[in-house]
CSV table of C-alpha atoms in Angstrom, one decimal:
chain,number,residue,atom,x,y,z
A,1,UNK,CA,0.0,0.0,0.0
A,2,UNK,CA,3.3,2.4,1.2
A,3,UNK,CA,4.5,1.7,-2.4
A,4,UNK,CA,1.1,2.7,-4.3
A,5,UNK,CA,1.0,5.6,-2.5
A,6,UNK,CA,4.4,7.2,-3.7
A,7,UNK,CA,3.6,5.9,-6.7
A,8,UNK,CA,0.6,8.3,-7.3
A,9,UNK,CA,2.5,10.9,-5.6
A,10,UNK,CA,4.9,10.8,-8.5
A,11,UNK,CA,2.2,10.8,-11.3
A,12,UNK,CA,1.6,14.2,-11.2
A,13,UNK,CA,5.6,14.9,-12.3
A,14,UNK,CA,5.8,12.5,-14.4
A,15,UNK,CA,2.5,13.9,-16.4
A,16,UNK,CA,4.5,17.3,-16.4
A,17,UNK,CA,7.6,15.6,-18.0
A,18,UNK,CA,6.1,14.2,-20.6
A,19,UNK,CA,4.0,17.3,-21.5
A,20,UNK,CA,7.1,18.7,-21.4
A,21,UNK,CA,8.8,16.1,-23.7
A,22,UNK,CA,6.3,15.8,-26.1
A,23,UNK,CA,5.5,19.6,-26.9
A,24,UNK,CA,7.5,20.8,-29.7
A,25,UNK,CA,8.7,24.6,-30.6
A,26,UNK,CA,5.8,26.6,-31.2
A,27,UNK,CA,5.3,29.2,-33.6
A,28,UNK,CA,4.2,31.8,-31.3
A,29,UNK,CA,1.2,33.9,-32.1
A,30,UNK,CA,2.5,33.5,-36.4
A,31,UNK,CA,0.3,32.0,-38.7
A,32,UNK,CA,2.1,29.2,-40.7
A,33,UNK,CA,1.0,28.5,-44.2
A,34,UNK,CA,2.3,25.6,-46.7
A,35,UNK,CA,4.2,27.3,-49.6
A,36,UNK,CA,5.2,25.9,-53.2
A,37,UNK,CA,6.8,27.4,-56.0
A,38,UNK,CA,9.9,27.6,-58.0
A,39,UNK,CA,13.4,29.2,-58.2
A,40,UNK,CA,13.9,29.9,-61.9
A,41,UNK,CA,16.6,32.1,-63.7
A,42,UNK,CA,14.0,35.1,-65.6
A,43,UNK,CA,14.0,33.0,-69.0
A,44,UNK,CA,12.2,30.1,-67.3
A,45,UNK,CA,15.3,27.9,-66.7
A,46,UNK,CA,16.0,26.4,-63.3
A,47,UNK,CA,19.8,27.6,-61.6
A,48,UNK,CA,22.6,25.1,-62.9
A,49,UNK,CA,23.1,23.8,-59.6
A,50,UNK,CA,22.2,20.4,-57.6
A,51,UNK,CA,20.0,20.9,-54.3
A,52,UNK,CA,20.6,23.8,-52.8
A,53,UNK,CA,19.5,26.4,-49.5
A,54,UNK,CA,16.3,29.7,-50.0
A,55,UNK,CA,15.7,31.1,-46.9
A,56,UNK,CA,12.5,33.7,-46.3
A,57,UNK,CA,13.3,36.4,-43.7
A,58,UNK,CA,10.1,37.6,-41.9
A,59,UNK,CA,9.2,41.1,-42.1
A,60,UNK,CA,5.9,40.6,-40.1
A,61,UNK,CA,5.2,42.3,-36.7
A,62,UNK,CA,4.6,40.3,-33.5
A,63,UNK,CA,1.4,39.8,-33.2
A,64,UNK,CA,2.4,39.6,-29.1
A,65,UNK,CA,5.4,42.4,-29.3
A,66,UNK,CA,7.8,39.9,-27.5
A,67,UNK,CA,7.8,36.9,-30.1
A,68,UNK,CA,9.9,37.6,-33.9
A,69,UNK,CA,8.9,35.2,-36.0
A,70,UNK,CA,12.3,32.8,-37.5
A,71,UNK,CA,13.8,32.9,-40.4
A,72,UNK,CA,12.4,29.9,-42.5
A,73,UNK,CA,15.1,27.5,-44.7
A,74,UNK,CA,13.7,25.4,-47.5
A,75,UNK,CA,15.9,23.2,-50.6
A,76,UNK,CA,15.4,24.0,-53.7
A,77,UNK,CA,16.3,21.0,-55.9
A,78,UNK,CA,17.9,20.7,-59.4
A,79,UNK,CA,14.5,21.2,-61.6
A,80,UNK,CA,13.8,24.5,-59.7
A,81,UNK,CA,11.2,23.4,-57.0
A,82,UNK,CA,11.2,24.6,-53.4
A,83,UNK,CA,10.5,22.0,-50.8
A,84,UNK,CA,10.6,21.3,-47.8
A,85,UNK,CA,9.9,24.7,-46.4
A,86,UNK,CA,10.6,25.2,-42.8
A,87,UNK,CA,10.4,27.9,-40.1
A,88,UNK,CA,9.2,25.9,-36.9
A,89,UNK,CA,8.7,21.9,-37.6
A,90,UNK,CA,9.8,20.3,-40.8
A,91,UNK,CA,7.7,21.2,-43.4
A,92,UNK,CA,5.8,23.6,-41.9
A,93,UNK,CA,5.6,26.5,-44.3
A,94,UNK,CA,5.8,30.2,-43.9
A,95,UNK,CA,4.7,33.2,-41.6
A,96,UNK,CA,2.0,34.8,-43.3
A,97,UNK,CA,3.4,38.4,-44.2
A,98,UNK,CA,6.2,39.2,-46.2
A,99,UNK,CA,9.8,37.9,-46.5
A,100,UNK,CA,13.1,39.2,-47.8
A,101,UNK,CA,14.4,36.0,-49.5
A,102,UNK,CA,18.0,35.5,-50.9
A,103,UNK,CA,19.8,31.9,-52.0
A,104,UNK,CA,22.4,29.9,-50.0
A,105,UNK,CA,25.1,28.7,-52.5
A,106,UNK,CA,28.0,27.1,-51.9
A,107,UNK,CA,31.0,28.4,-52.6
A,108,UNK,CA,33.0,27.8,-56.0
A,109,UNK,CA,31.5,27.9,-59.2
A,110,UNK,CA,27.9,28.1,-57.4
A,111,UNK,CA,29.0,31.2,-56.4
A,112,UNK,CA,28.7,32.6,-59.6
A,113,UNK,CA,24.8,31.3,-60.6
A,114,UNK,CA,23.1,34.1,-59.1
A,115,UNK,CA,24.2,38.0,-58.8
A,116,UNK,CA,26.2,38.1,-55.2
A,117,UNK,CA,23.4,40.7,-54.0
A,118,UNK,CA,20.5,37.8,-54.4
A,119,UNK,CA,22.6,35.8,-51.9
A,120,UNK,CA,23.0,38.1,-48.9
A,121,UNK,CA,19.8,38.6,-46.3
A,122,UNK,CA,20.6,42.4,-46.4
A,123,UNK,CA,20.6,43.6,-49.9
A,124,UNK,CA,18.2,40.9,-51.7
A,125,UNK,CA,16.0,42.6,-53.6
A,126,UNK,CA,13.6,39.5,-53.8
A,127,UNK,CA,10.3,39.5,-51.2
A,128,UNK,CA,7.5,37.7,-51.3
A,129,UNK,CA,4.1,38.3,-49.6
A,130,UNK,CA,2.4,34.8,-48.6
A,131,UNK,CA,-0.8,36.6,-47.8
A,132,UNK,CA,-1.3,37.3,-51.1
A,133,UNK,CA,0.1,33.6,-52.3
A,134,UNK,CA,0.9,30.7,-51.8
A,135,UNK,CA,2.8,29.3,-54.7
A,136,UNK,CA,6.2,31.3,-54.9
A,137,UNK,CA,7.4,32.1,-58.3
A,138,UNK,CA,10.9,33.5,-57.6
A,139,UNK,CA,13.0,35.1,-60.5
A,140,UNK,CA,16.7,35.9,-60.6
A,141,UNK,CA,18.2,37.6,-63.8
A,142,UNK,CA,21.3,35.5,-65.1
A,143,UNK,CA,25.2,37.0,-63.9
């Protein structure tokens, strides 16, 4: 009986772990939206490069005005197709709002598929507003 007691005692902090455990990061007070699209030189034809990183900088305002929403990564793979968009849990999309987007090459020859401005966070003159869409047609001019 002794042993059933502290038993129950510990159920209580054992619940409370395993909230703990199984809640994942949360997106705050963002909306998330699932996004698809393309990455496509301004002829049509996808970037000469294997898989490589977009990311989407938030420009939204906190909702809360504590929380700033991250900065989501997806892959863009060799045909031009973003996937795997991400900003909280895999997959998950986009803040709704606009973004700031730029590319994430590697270094070397990849270097040179997009002009060097389209691959820094602050002087990117791509945006996209995922209130107004949800399929991302993204343009680059050639180097």
């Amino acid at each position: 009986m002794v042993g059933m007691i502290m038993k129950r005692r510990n159920l209580p902090g054992v619940a409370a772990v395993l909230l703990l455990l199984t809640s994942g990061c949360s997106n705050g007070p963002f909306d998330i939206v699932s996004v698809s699209g393309d990455v496509l030189y301004e002829d049509g034809e996808p970037l000469p490069l294997g898989d490589y990183q977009i990311k989407f900088v938030p420009k939204v305002e906190s909702p809360d005005g504590k929380s700033h929403a991250r900065v989501a990564t997806g892959i863009v793979g060799a045909d031009g197709k973003i996937q795997s968009v991400t900003s909280y849990k895999y997959n998950d999309g986009l803040v709704v709002g606009e973004h700031a987007v730029y590319l994430k090459l590697a270094g070397g020859p990849n270097a040179k598929a997009a002009p060097v401005e389209y691959m820094r966070s602050k002087t990117t003159p791509l945006t996209v507003d995922v209130s107004a869409s949800r399929q991302l047609a993204i343009r680059i001019p050639r180097p």
